[in-house]
Structure formats: structure tokens, C-alpha cells
Amino acid sequence: MSGEFRGRVVVGGRCKGQALVSPVAFNALASFYKPMLQASERAICSDQGNKYLFGKDLKGKIICLPTTVGSTSAGTTWDRVADMGIAPKALLFSNQIDSLAAAGVIIAQIWTNNKIIAIDRLGQEFLEHVKEGYRIAISEDGTVRIEPIS
């Protein structure tokens, strides 16, 4: 079932891509720890605490999540994965983005010129609607269009 949602733009942009969905909070450092240490060209999620994303390649995907969790290293993690070219295309939050994740994606755009689009406040219905593998189109104004895979 297709759907359209509108959220608040934190880092704007347009993109299309494939959804990865985590109904639990996302830990940036735990998820990107191994790819960063190994200077990998892929971003295989190393967070064993997130059974929804563990072992999946996060690079270039659109991650749909409620919120993030973790330490103050989250901001530098987003900057580092953007600089390495292994960041997701976008982060779509059902809830409000936390200040550390917001700072990280904003800094990544400024310092690396690599944008990680971030839209928050999409609502719980968004997170219940989107499924892994769905195609997503994001507009500059924070509109998110979801299309199921056929």
C-alpha cells in the first residue's frame, strides 16, 4: 500500500532509495563501529542489539526509525561515515530527532559536503506503514512517499 507522510526537515534534499526499517532506537556508533575501524567500502551494521538491522548494509539506504540512542560520539560517527562515503542516503524519524544525531548530520553536510537527509516527526503511523525494501522518495519540503515493492 502506497503512502505519503510529511515531517519536519532537519537536513533537506531530494532522493529515492530503498527502506531499511528499525522499530527500535538506532545506535550510530554500535552500528558503524566495525565498518569505521576496518575502513570498509560497505556499512554492514555491527549492532548486535538491533536484530532488525544487524548484518545489513546501511550504505545508501533510507533508514526508517523512531529515534536514536547512544553516547556523545553519535555526532562524530555521522560525520565520519559521511566522509568515508558509507552513510545512508537518509534518516527518517517517526519521532523527533535527538540533538546529537541532528548535530552529526548537519556537521557532516558542512564539513564533508556529503548530505545525509534527515526528516523527523513523521509519526508512528509512518513507522507502522513502511516495510523493509519499500521504495521511498523524499522531497525538499519533507514529504515522504512510500511505494511497496511489486
PDB file of C-alpha atoms in Angstrom:
ATOM      1  CA  MET A   1       0.000   0.000   0.000  1.00  0.00           C
ATOM      2  CA  SER A   2       1.398   3.383  -1.013  1.00  0.00           C
ATOM      3  CA  GLY A   3       1.502   6.209   1.471  1.00  0.00           C
ATOM      4  CA  GLU A   4       2.541   9.811   1.857  1.00  0.00           C
ATOM      5  CA  PHE A   5       3.776  11.450   5.046  1.00  0.00           C
ATOM      6  CA  ARG A   6       5.150  14.881   5.821  1.00  0.00           C
ATOM      7  CA  GLY A   7       7.678  15.652   8.507  1.00  0.00           C
ATOM      8  CA  ARG A   8       9.999  18.402   9.657  1.00  0.00           C
ATOM      9  CA  VAL A   9      13.120  18.946   7.565  1.00  0.00           C
ATOM     10  CA  VAL A  10      16.361  18.815   9.572  1.00  0.00           C
ATOM     11  CA  VAL A  11      18.699  18.352   6.594  1.00  0.00           C
ATOM     12  CA  GLY A  12      16.796  18.780   3.368  1.00  0.00           C
ATOM     13  CA  GLY A  13      17.196  17.238  -0.012  1.00  0.00           C
ATOM     14  CA  ARG A  14      15.657  15.024  -2.627  1.00  0.00           C
ATOM     15  CA  CYS A  15      16.409  11.366  -3.032  1.00  0.00           C
ATOM     16  CA  LYS A  16      14.970   7.977  -3.825  1.00  0.00           C
ATOM     17  CA  GLY A  17      16.011   4.710  -2.334  1.00  0.00           C
ATOM     18  CA  GLN A  18      15.269   1.515  -0.530  1.00  0.00           C
ATOM     19  CA  ALA A  19      13.959   1.412   3.031  1.00  0.00           C
ATOM     20  CA  LEU A  20      15.562  -0.347   5.953  1.00  0.00           C
ATOM     21  CA  VAL A  21      13.291  -0.291   8.986  1.00  0.00           C
ATOM     22  CA  SER A  22      14.093  -0.456  12.674  1.00  0.00           C
ATOM     23  CA  PRO A  23      11.172  -0.182  15.107  1.00  0.00           C
ATOM     24  CA  VAL A  24      13.740   0.196  17.913  1.00  0.00           C
ATOM     25  CA  ALA A  25      16.160   3.062  18.555  1.00  0.00           C
ATOM     26  CA  PHE A  26      19.236   3.205  16.299  1.00  0.00           C
ATOM     27  CA  ASN A  27      22.709   3.342  17.841  1.00  0.00           C
ATOM     28  CA  ALA A  28      25.030   5.030  15.335  1.00  0.00           C
ATOM     29  CA  LEU A  29      28.358   4.104  16.948  1.00  0.00           C
ATOM     30  CA  ALA A  30      27.395   0.471  17.547  1.00  0.00           C
ATOM     31  CA  SER A  31      26.033   0.196  14.004  1.00  0.00           C
ATOM     32  CA  PHE A  32      29.044   1.700  12.219  1.00  0.00           C
ATOM     33  CA  TYR A  33      31.826   0.684  14.630  1.00  0.00           C
ATOM     34  CA  LYS A  34      33.281  -2.168  12.576  1.00  0.00           C
ATOM     35  CA  PRO A  35      32.962  -0.522   9.152  1.00  0.00           C
ATOM     36  CA  MET A  36      34.736   2.586  10.506  1.00  0.00           C
ATOM     37  CA  LEU A  37      37.573   0.575  12.093  1.00  0.00           C
ATOM     38  CA  GLN A  38      38.027  -1.562   9.006  1.00  0.00           C
ATOM     39  CA  ALA A  39      37.864   1.420   6.629  1.00  0.00           C
ATOM     40  CA  SER A  40      35.261  -0.583   4.735  1.00  0.00           C
ATOM     41  CA  GLU A  41      33.589   0.431   1.497  1.00  0.00           C
ATOM     42  CA  ARG A  42      30.350  -1.035   2.843  1.00  0.00           C
ATOM     43  CA  ALA A  43      28.466  -0.275   6.045  1.00  0.00           C
ATOM     44  CA  ILE A  44      27.433  -3.660   7.394  1.00  0.00           C
ATOM     45  CA  CYS A  45      25.546  -2.942  10.616  1.00  0.00           C
ATOM     46  CA  SER A  46      27.578  -4.209  13.562  1.00  0.00           C
ATOM     47  CA  ASP A  47      24.997  -3.506  16.283  1.00  0.00           C
ATOM     48  CA  GLN A  48      24.062  -6.952  17.595  1.00  0.00           C
ATOM     49  CA  GLY A  49      21.483  -5.276  19.827  1.00  0.00           C
ATOM     50  CA  ASN A  50      19.411  -4.279  16.783  1.00  0.00           C
ATOM     51  CA  LYS A  51      18.069  -7.519  15.306  1.00  0.00           C
ATOM     52  CA  TYR A  52      16.297  -5.580  12.560  1.00  0.00           C
ATOM     53  CA  LEU A  53      19.450  -4.092  11.021  1.00  0.00           C
ATOM     54  CA  PHE A  54      22.334  -6.270  12.249  1.00  0.00           C
ATOM     55  CA  GLY A  55      24.313  -7.647   9.311  1.00  0.00           C
ATOM     56  CA  LYS A  56      22.597  -5.455   6.708  1.00  0.00           C
ATOM     57  CA  ASP A  57      24.424  -2.932   4.542  1.00  0.00           C
ATOM     58  CA  LEU A  58      23.347   0.577   5.619  1.00  0.00           C
ATOM     59  CA  LYS A  59      25.258   2.378   2.869  1.00  0.00           C
ATOM     60  CA  GLY A  60      22.983   4.286   0.526  1.00  0.00           C
ATOM     61  CA  LYS A  61      19.785   3.085   2.201  1.00  0.00           C
ATOM     62  CA  ILE A  62      16.981   5.121   3.722  1.00  0.00           C
ATOM     63  CA  ILE A  63      16.797   4.180   7.383  1.00  0.00           C
ATOM     64  CA  CYS A  64      13.358   4.469   8.948  1.00  0.00           C
ATOM     65  CA  LEU A  65      13.462   4.589  12.736  1.00  0.00           C
ATOM     66  CA  PRO A  66      11.756   6.006  15.811  1.00  0.00           C
ATOM     67  CA  THR A  67      14.810   7.728  17.308  1.00  0.00           C
ATOM     68  CA  THR A  68      18.490   7.239  18.014  1.00  0.00           C
ATOM     69  CA  VAL A  69      20.246   6.184  21.180  1.00  0.00           C
ATOM     70  CA  GLY A  70      23.856   6.186  22.281  1.00  0.00           C
ATOM     71  CA  SER A  71      26.642   8.333  23.518  1.00  0.00           C
ATOM     72  CA  THR A  72      28.004  11.734  22.626  1.00  0.00           C
ATOM     73  CA  SER A  73      30.083  10.047  19.918  1.00  0.00           C
ATOM     74  CA  ALA A  74      26.984   9.908  17.679  1.00  0.00           C
ATOM     75  CA  GLY A  75      27.696  13.270  16.071  1.00  0.00           C
ATOM     76  CA  THR A  76      31.239  12.379  15.091  1.00  0.00           C
ATOM     77  CA  THR A  77      30.060   8.969  13.888  1.00  0.00           C
ATOM     78  CA  TRP A  78      27.696  10.574  11.359  1.00  0.00           C
ATOM     79  CA  ASP A  79      30.484  12.916  10.231  1.00  0.00           C
ATOM     80  CA  ARG A  80      32.926  10.023   9.815  1.00  0.00           C
ATOM     81  CA  VAL A  81      30.609   7.721   7.836  1.00  0.00           C
ATOM     82  CA  ALA A  82      29.669  10.627   5.562  1.00  0.00           C
ATOM     83  CA  ASP A  83      33.350  11.387   4.996  1.00  0.00           C
ATOM     84  CA  MET A  84      34.052   7.704   4.255  1.00  0.00           C
ATOM     85  CA  GLY A  85      31.185   7.572   1.745  1.00  0.00           C
ATOM     86  CA  ILE A  86      29.358   4.786   3.607  1.00  0.00           C
ATOM     87  CA  ALA A  87      26.485   6.787   5.074  1.00  0.00           C
ATOM     88  CA  PRO A  88      22.822   6.101   4.452  1.00  0.00           C
ATOM     89  CA  LYS A  89      21.073   8.412   1.986  1.00  0.00           C
ATOM     90  CA  ALA A  90      18.567   9.481   4.605  1.00  0.00           C
ATOM     91  CA  LEU A  91      17.284   9.060   8.140  1.00  0.00           C
ATOM     92  CA  LEU A  92      13.514   9.186   8.553  1.00  0.00           C
ATOM     93  CA  PHE A  93      12.362   9.545  12.152  1.00  0.00           C
ATOM     94  CA  SER A  94       8.847   8.816  13.366  1.00  0.00           C
ATOM     95  CA  ASN A  95       9.670  10.863  16.498  1.00  0.00           C
ATOM     96  CA  GLN A  96      11.761  13.987  16.976  1.00  0.00           C
ATOM     97  CA  ILE A  97      15.446  13.669  16.115  1.00  0.00           C
ATOM     98  CA  ASP A  98      17.746  13.939  19.124  1.00  0.00           C
ATOM     99  CA  SER A  99      20.232  16.796  19.328  1.00  0.00           C
ATOM    100  CA  LEU A 100      23.339  14.619  18.841  1.00  0.00           C
ATOM    101  CA  ALA A 101      22.070  12.982  15.660  1.00  0.00           C
ATOM    102  CA  ALA A 102      20.898  16.368  14.360  1.00  0.00           C
ATOM    103  CA  ALA A 103      24.295  17.919  15.055  1.00  0.00           C
ATOM    104  CA  GLY A 104      26.030  14.988  13.382  1.00  0.00           C
ATOM    105  CA  VAL A 105      24.105  15.117  10.109  1.00  0.00           C
ATOM    106  CA  ILE A 106      24.365  18.906   9.954  1.00  0.00           C
ATOM    107  CA  ILE A 107      28.130  18.827  10.627  1.00  0.00           C
ATOM    108  CA  ALA A 108      28.567  16.033   8.058  1.00  0.00           C
ATOM    109  CA  GLN A 109      26.937  18.202   5.412  1.00  0.00           C
ATOM    110  CA  ILE A 110      29.082  21.238   6.277  1.00  0.00           C
ATOM    111  CA  TRP A 111      32.444  19.534   6.831  1.00  0.00           C
ATOM    112  CA  THR A 112      32.312  16.739   4.259  1.00  0.00           C
ATOM    113  CA  ASN A 113      29.812  18.189   1.784  1.00  0.00           C
ATOM    114  CA  ASN A 114      28.114  14.770   1.925  1.00  0.00           C
ATOM    115  CA  LYS A 115      24.464  15.128   2.796  1.00  0.00           C
ATOM    116  CA  ILE A 116      22.551  12.686   4.966  1.00  0.00           C
ATOM    117  CA  ILE A 117      18.966  13.824   4.532  1.00  0.00           C
ATOM    118  CA  ALA A 118      17.102  13.863   7.850  1.00  0.00           C
ATOM    119  CA  ILE A 119      13.363  14.251   8.305  1.00  0.00           C
ATOM    120  CA  ASP A 120      11.722  13.864  11.698  1.00  0.00           C
ATOM    121  CA  ARG A 121       8.237  13.972  13.238  1.00  0.00           C
ATOM    122  CA  LEU A 122       6.771  11.668  10.579  1.00  0.00           C
ATOM    123  CA  GLY A 123       4.570   9.985  13.197  1.00  0.00           C
ATOM    124  CA  GLN A 124       4.041   6.456  14.459  1.00  0.00           C
ATOM    125  CA  GLU A 125       1.749   5.662  11.532  1.00  0.00           C
ATOM    126  CA  PHE A 126       4.722   6.189   9.195  1.00  0.00           C
ATOM    127  CA  LEU A 127       6.838   3.639  11.042  1.00  0.00           C
ATOM    128  CA  GLU A 128       3.977   1.138  11.095  1.00  0.00           C
ATOM    129  CA  HIS A 129       3.344   1.629   7.361  1.00  0.00           C
ATOM    130  CA  VAL A 130       6.861   1.358   5.917  1.00  0.00           C
ATOM    131  CA  LYS A 131       8.453  -2.078   5.419  1.00  0.00           C
ATOM    132  CA  GLU A 132      11.961  -3.174   4.551  1.00  0.00           C
ATOM    133  CA  GLY A 133      12.617  -2.963   0.838  1.00  0.00           C
ATOM    134  CA  TYR A 134       9.857  -0.438   0.094  1.00  0.00           C
ATOM    135  CA  ARG A 135      10.844   2.299  -2.330  1.00  0.00           C
ATOM    136  CA  ILE A 136      10.907   5.767  -0.821  1.00  0.00           C
ATOM    137  CA  ALA A 137      11.002   9.185  -2.485  1.00  0.00           C
ATOM    138  CA  ILE A 138      11.876  12.215  -0.366  1.00  0.00           C
ATOM    139  CA  SER A 139      11.111  15.795  -1.416  1.00  0.00           C
ATOM    140  CA  GLU A 140      12.790  19.013  -0.271  1.00  0.00           C
ATOM    141  CA  ASP A 141       9.708  20.026   1.735  1.00  0.00           C
ATOM    142  CA  GLY A 142       9.831  16.914   3.958  1.00  0.00           C
ATOM    143  CA  THR A 143       7.253  14.896   2.039  1.00  0.00           C
ATOM    144  CA  VAL A 144       7.987  11.178   2.082  1.00  0.00           C
ATOM    145  CA  ARG A 145       6.300   8.923  -0.463  1.00  0.00           C
ATOM    146  CA  ILE A 146       6.322   5.190   0.145  1.00  0.00           C
ATOM    147  CA  GLU A 147       5.790   2.575  -2.576  1.00  0.00           C
ATOM    148  CA  PRO A 148       5.717  -1.153  -1.822  1.00  0.00           C
ATOM    149  CA  ILE A 149       7.883  -3.486  -3.851  1.00  0.00           C
ATOM    150  CA  SER A 150       5.981  -5.274  -6.573  1.00  0.00           C
TER     151      SER A 150
END
